[in-house]
C-alpha positions as a LaTeX table, in Angstrom:
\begin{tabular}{lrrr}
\hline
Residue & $x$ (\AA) & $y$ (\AA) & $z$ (\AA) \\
\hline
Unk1 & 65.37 & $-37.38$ & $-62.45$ \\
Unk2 & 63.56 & $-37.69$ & $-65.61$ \\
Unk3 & 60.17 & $-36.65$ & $-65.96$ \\
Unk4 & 57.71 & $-38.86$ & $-68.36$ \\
Unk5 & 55.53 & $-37.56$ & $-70.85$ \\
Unk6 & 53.76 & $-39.99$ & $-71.26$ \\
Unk7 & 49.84 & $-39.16$ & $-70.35$ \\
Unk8 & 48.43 & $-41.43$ & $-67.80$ \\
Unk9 & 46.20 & $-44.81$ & $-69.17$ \\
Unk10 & 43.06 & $-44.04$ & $-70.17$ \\
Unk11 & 40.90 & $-45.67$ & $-67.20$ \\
Unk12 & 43.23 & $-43.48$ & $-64.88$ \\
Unk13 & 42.43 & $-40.72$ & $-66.99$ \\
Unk14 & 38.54 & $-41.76$ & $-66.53$ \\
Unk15 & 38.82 & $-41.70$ & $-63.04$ \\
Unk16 & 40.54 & $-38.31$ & $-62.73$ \\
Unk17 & 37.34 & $-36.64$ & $-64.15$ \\
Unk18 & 35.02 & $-37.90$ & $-61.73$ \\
Unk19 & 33.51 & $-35.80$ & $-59.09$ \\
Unk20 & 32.11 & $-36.26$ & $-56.33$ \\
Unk21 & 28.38 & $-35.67$ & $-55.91$ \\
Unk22 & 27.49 & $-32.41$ & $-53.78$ \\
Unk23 & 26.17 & $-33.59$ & $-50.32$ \\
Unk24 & 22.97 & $-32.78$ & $-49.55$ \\
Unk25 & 22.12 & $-30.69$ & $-46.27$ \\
Unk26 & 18.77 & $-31.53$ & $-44.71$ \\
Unk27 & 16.36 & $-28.85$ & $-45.05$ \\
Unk28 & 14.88 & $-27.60$ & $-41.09$ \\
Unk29 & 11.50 & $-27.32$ & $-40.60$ \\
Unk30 & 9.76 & $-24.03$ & $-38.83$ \\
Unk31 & 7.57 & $-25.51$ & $-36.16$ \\
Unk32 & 4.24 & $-25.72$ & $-36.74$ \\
Unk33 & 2.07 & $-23.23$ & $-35.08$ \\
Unk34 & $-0.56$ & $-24.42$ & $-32.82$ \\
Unk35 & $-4.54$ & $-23.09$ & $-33.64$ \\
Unk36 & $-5.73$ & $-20.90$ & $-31.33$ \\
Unk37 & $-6.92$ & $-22.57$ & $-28.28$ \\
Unk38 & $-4.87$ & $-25.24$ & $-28.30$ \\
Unk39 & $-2.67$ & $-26.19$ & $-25.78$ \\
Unk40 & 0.84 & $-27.31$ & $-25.90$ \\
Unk41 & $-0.23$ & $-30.56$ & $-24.27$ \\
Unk42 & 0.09 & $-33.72$ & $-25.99$ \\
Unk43 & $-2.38$ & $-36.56$ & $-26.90$ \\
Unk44 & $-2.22$ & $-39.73$ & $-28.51$ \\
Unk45 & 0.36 & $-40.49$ & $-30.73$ \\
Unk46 & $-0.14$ & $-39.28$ & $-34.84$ \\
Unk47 & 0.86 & $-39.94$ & $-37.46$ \\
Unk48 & 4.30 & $-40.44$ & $-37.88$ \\
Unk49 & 4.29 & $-41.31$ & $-34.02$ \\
Unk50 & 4.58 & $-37.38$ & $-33.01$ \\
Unk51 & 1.99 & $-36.54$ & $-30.17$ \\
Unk52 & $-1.24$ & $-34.53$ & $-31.46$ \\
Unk53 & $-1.93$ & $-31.17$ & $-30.09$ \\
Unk54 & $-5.44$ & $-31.27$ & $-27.78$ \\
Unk55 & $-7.89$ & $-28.13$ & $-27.31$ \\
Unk56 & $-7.79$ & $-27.02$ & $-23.58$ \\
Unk57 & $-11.73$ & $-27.85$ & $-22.63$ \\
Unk58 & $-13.66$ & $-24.38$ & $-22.46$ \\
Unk59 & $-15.12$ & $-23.76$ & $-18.64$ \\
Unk60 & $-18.56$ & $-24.99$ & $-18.20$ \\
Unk61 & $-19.33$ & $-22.20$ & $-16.73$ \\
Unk62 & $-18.27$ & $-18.31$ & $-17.19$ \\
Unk63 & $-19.65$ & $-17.82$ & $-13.84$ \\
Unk64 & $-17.37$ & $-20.21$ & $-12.53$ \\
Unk65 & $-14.20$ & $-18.21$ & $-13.13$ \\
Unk66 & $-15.85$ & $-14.45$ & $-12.43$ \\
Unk67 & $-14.72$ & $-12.72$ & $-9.23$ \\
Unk68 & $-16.40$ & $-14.09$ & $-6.24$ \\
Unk69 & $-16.89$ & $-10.43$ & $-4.68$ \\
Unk70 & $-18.58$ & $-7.68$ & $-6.42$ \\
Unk71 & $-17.10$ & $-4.28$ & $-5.70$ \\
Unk72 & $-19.33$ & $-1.52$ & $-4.15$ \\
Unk73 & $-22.09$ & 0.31 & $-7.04$ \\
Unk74 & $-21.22$ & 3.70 & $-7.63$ \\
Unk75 & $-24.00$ & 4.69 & $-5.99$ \\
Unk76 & $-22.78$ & 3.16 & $-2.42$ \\
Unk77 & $-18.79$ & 4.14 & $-3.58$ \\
Unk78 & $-20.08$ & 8.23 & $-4.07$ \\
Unk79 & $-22.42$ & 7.94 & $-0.91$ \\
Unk80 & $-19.41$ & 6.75 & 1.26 \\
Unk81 & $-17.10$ & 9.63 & $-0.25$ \\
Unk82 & $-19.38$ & 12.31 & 0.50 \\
Unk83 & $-19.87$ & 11.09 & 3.71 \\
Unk84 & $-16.27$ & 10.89 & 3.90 \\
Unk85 & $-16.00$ & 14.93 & 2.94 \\
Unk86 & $-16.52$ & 16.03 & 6.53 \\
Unk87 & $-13.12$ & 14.57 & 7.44 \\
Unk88 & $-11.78$ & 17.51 & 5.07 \\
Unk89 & $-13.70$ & 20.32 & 6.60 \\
Unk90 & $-14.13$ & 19.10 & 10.00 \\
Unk91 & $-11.18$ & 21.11 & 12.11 \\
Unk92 & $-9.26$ & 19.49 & 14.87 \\
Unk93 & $-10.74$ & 20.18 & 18.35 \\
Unk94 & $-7.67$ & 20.22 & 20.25 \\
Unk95 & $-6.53$ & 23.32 & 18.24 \\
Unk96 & $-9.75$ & 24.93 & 18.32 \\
Unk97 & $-9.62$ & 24.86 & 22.18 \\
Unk98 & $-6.24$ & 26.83 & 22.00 \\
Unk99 & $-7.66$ & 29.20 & 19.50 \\
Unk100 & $-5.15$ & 28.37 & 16.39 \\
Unk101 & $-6.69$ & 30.07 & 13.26 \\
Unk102 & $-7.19$ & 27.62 & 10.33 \\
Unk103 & $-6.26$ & 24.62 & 12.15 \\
Unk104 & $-5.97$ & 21.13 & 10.77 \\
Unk105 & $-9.18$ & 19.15 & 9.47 \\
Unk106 & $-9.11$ & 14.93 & 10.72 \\
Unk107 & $-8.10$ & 14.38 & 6.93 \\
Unk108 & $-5.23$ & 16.29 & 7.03 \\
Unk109 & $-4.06$ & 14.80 & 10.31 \\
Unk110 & $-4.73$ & 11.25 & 8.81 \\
Unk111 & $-3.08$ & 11.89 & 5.60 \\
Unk112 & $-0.06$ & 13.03 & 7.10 \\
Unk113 & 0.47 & 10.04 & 9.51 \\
Unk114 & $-0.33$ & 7.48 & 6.67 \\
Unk115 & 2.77 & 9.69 & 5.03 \\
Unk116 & 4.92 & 8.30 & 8.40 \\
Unk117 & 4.07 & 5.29 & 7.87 \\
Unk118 & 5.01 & 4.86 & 4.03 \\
Unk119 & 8.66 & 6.76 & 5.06 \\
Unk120 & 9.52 & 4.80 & 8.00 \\
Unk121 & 10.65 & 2.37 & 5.77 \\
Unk122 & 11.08 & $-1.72$ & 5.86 \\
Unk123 & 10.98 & $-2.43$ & 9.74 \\
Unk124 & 11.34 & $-6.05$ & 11.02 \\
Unk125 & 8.00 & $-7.90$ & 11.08 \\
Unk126 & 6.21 & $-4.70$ & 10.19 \\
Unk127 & 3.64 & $-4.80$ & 7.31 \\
Unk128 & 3.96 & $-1.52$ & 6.12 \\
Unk129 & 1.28 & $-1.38$ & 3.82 \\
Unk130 & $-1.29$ & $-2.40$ & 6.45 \\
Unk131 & 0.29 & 0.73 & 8.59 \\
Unk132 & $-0.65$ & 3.10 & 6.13 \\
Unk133 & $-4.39$ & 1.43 & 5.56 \\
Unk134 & $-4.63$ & 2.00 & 9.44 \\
Unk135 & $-3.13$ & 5.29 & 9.29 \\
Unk136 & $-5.91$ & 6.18 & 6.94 \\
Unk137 & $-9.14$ & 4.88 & 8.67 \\
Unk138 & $-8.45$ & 4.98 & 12.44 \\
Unk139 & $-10.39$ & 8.82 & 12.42 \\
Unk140 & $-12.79$ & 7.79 & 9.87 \\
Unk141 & $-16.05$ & 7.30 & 12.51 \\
Unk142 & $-14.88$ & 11.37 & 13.12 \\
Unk143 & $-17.15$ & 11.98 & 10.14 \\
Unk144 & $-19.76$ & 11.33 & 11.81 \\
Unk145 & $-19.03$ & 11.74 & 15.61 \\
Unk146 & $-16.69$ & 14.37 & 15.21 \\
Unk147 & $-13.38$ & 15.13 & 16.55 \\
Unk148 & $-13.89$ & 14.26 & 20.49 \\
Unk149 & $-11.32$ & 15.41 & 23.04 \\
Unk150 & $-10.32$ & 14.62 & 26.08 \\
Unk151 & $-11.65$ & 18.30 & 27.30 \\
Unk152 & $-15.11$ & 17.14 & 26.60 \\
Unk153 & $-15.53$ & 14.47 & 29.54 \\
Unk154 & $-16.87$ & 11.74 & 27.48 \\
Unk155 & $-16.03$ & 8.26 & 29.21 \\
Unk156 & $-13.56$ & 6.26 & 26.73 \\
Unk157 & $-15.74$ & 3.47 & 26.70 \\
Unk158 & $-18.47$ & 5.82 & 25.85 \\
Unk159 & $-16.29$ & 7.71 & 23.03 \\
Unk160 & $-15.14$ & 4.03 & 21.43 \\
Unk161 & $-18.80$ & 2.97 & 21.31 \\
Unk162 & $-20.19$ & 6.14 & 19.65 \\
Unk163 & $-17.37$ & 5.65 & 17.18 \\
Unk164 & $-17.96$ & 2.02 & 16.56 \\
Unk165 & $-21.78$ & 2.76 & 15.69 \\
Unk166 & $-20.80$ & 5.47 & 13.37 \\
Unk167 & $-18.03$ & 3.00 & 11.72 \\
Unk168 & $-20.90$ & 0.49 & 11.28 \\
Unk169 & $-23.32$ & 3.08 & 9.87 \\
Unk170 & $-20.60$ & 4.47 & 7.34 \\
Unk171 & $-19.73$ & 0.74 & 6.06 \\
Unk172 & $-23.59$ & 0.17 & 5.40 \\
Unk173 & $-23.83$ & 2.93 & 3.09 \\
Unk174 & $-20.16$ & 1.49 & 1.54 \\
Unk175 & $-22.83$ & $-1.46$ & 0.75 \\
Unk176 & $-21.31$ & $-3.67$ & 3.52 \\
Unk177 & $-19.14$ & $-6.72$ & 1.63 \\
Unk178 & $-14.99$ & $-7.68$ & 1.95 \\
Unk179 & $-14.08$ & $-4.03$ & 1.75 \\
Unk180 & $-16.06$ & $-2.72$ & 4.47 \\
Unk181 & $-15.40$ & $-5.62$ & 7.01 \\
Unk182 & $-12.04$ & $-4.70$ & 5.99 \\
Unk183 & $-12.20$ & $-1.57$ & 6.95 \\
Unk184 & $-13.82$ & $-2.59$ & 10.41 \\
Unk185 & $-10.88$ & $-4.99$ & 11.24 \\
Unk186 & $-8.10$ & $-2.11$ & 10.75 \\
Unk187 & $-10.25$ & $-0.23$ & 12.54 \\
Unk188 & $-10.69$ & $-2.37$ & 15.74 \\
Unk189 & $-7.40$ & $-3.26$ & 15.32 \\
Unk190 & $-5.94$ & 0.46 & 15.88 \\
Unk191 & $-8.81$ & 0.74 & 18.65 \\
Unk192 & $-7.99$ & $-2.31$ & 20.70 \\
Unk193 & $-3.91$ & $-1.77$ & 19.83 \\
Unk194 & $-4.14$ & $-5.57$ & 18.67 \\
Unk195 & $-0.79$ & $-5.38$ & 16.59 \\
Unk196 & 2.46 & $-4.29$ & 15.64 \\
Unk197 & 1.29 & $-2.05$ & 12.89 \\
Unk198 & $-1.17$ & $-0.32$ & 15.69 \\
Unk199 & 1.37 & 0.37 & 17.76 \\
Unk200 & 3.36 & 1.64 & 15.13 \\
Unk201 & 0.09 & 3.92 & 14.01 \\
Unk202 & $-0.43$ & 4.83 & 17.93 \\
Unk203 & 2.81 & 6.03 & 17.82 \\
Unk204 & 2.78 & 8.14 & 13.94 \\
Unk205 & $-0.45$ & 9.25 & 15.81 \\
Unk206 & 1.17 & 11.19 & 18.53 \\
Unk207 & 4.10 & 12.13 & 16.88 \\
Unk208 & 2.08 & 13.88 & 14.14 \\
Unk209 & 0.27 & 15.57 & 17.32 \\
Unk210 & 3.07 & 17.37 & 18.21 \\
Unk211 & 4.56 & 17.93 & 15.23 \\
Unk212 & 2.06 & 20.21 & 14.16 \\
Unk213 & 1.99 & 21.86 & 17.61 \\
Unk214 & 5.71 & 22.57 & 17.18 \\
Unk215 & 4.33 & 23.80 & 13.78 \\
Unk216 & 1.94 & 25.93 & 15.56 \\
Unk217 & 4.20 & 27.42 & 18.06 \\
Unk218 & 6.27 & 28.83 & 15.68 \\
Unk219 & 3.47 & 30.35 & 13.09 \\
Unk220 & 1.30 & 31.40 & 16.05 \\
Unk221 & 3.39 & 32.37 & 18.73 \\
Unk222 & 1.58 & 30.26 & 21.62 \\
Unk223 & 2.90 & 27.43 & 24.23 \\
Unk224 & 1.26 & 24.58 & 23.84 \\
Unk225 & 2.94 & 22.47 & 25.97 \\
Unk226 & $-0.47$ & 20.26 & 26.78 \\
Unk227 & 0.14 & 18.11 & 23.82 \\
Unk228 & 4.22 & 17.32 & 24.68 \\
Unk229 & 3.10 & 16.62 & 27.91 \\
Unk230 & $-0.03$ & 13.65 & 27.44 \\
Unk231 & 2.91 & 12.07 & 25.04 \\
Unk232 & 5.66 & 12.31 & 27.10 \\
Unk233 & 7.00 & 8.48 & 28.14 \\
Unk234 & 3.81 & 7.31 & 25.81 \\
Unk235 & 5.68 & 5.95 & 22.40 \\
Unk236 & 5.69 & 1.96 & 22.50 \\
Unk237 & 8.17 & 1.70 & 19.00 \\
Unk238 & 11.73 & 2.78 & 18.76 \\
Unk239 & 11.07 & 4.70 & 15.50 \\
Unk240 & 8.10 & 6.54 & 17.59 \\
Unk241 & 10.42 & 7.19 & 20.07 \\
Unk242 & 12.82 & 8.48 & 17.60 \\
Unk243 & 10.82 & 10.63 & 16.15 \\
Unk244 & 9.42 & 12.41 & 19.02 \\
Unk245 & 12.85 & 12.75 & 20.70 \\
Unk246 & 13.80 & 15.10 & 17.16 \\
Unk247 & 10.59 & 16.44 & 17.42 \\
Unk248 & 11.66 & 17.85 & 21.50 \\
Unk249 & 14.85 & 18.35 & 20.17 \\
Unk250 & 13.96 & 20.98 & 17.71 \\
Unk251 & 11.55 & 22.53 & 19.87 \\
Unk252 & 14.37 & 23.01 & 22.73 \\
Unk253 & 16.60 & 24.58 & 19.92 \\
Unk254 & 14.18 & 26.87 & 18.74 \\
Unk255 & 13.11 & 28.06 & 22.27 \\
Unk256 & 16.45 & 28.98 & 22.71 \\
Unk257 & 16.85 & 31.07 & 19.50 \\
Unk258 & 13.89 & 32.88 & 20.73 \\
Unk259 & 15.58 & 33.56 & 24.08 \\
\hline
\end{tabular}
């Protein structure tokens, strides 16, 4: 087929050489930071119709959003710690009857039983965290009443008020307030075995008893089957129960290594 040579009419031509106009891309806007201390919350319409940012209303009052409880001065926080010293240097009694040489002070006693209680892991309606406050202030009247025994023939009802007098005494030099009353109700609650978490303690309490008499054996050479004894059928949890069943276990294993 032929091709023509013939160039195309001049209003063709024309419209051959247009172009179409470059579209235009609307240009985004950054959002428009708010002024400090103003709140994301909208007011009445601007302009334009787009709500107007509104100042959050400054508190009245400071006062109003300070703490409600003071903690303890320094003063009362130091007093209470010193106080608190004797649990380090006063030595277990129990020991001291059986003539152990650089027994165990409360402290150490306490420290290792609030140990138990962070280890023994998550346990069904326990509050672990309470265990190991408890753990840590059911001796604490010792600092001032010392460590009484059994061999000294003071009445239990007699021992538990001394201690509660002494407990009262140390949280008035604390300064008294939410921490001390705290410190009370962990207290009566390991006294009066009011909870899970005391019998738990009760339990840590005993085991760590004759733990450290197993302990002592061994370094020291002596029987002391007194403590294995006032525990024996006494452990109200199954991880006390546990515990002190590995604790006679090992003992029975290394009584026969001796023999």
């Amino acid at each position: 087929m032929a091709v023509s040579s013939r160039l195309p009419s001049q209003p063709a031509a024309r419209g051959l050489l247009r172009r179409t106009p470059p579209r235009i891309l609307p240009v985004e806007r950054a959002p428009r930071r708010l002024a400090l201390g103003v709140r994301a919350v909208s007011g009445g319409p601007g302009p334009g119709g787009s709500p107007v940012p509104r100042r959050s209303p400054a508190p009245a009052d400071a006062a109003a959003v300070a703490p409600t409880s003071a903690p303890s001065s320094a003063a009362s926080a130091i007093d209470f710690l010193t106080l608190c010293h004797r649990l380090k240097t006063t030595k277990r009694k129990g020991w001291i009857n059986h003539s152990i040489k650089g027994p165990e002070s409360i402290a150490d006693h306490m420290y290792r039983m609030a140990l138990m209680a962070l280890i023994a892991g998550d346990l069904p309606a326990v509050d672990r965290e309470r265990c190991i406050k408890i753990a840590i202030v059911h001796d604490i009247a010792e600092a001032i009443v010392g460590d009484i025994t059994p061999s000294d023939g003071i009445p239990k009802a007699e021992k538990s008020r001394r201690e509660q007098a002494a407990l009262d005494e140390m949280c008035e030099v604390l300064g008294g307030g939410p921490i001390a009353d705290e410190i009370k109700e962990l207290w009566e609650e390991y006294e009066n075995n009011s909870s899970i978490e005391a019998n738990l303690v009760k339990d840590f309490d005993k085991v760590e008893m004759i733990l450290q008499a197993l302990e002592y054996e061994k370094e020291h050479g002596k029987v002391l089957d007194e403590f294995f004894l006032s525990t024996a059928g006494k452990f109200q949890t199954e991880i006390g129960k546990s515990w002190a069943a590995e604790v006679n276990a090992r003992r029975k294993e290394g009584c026969g290594k001796q023999k």
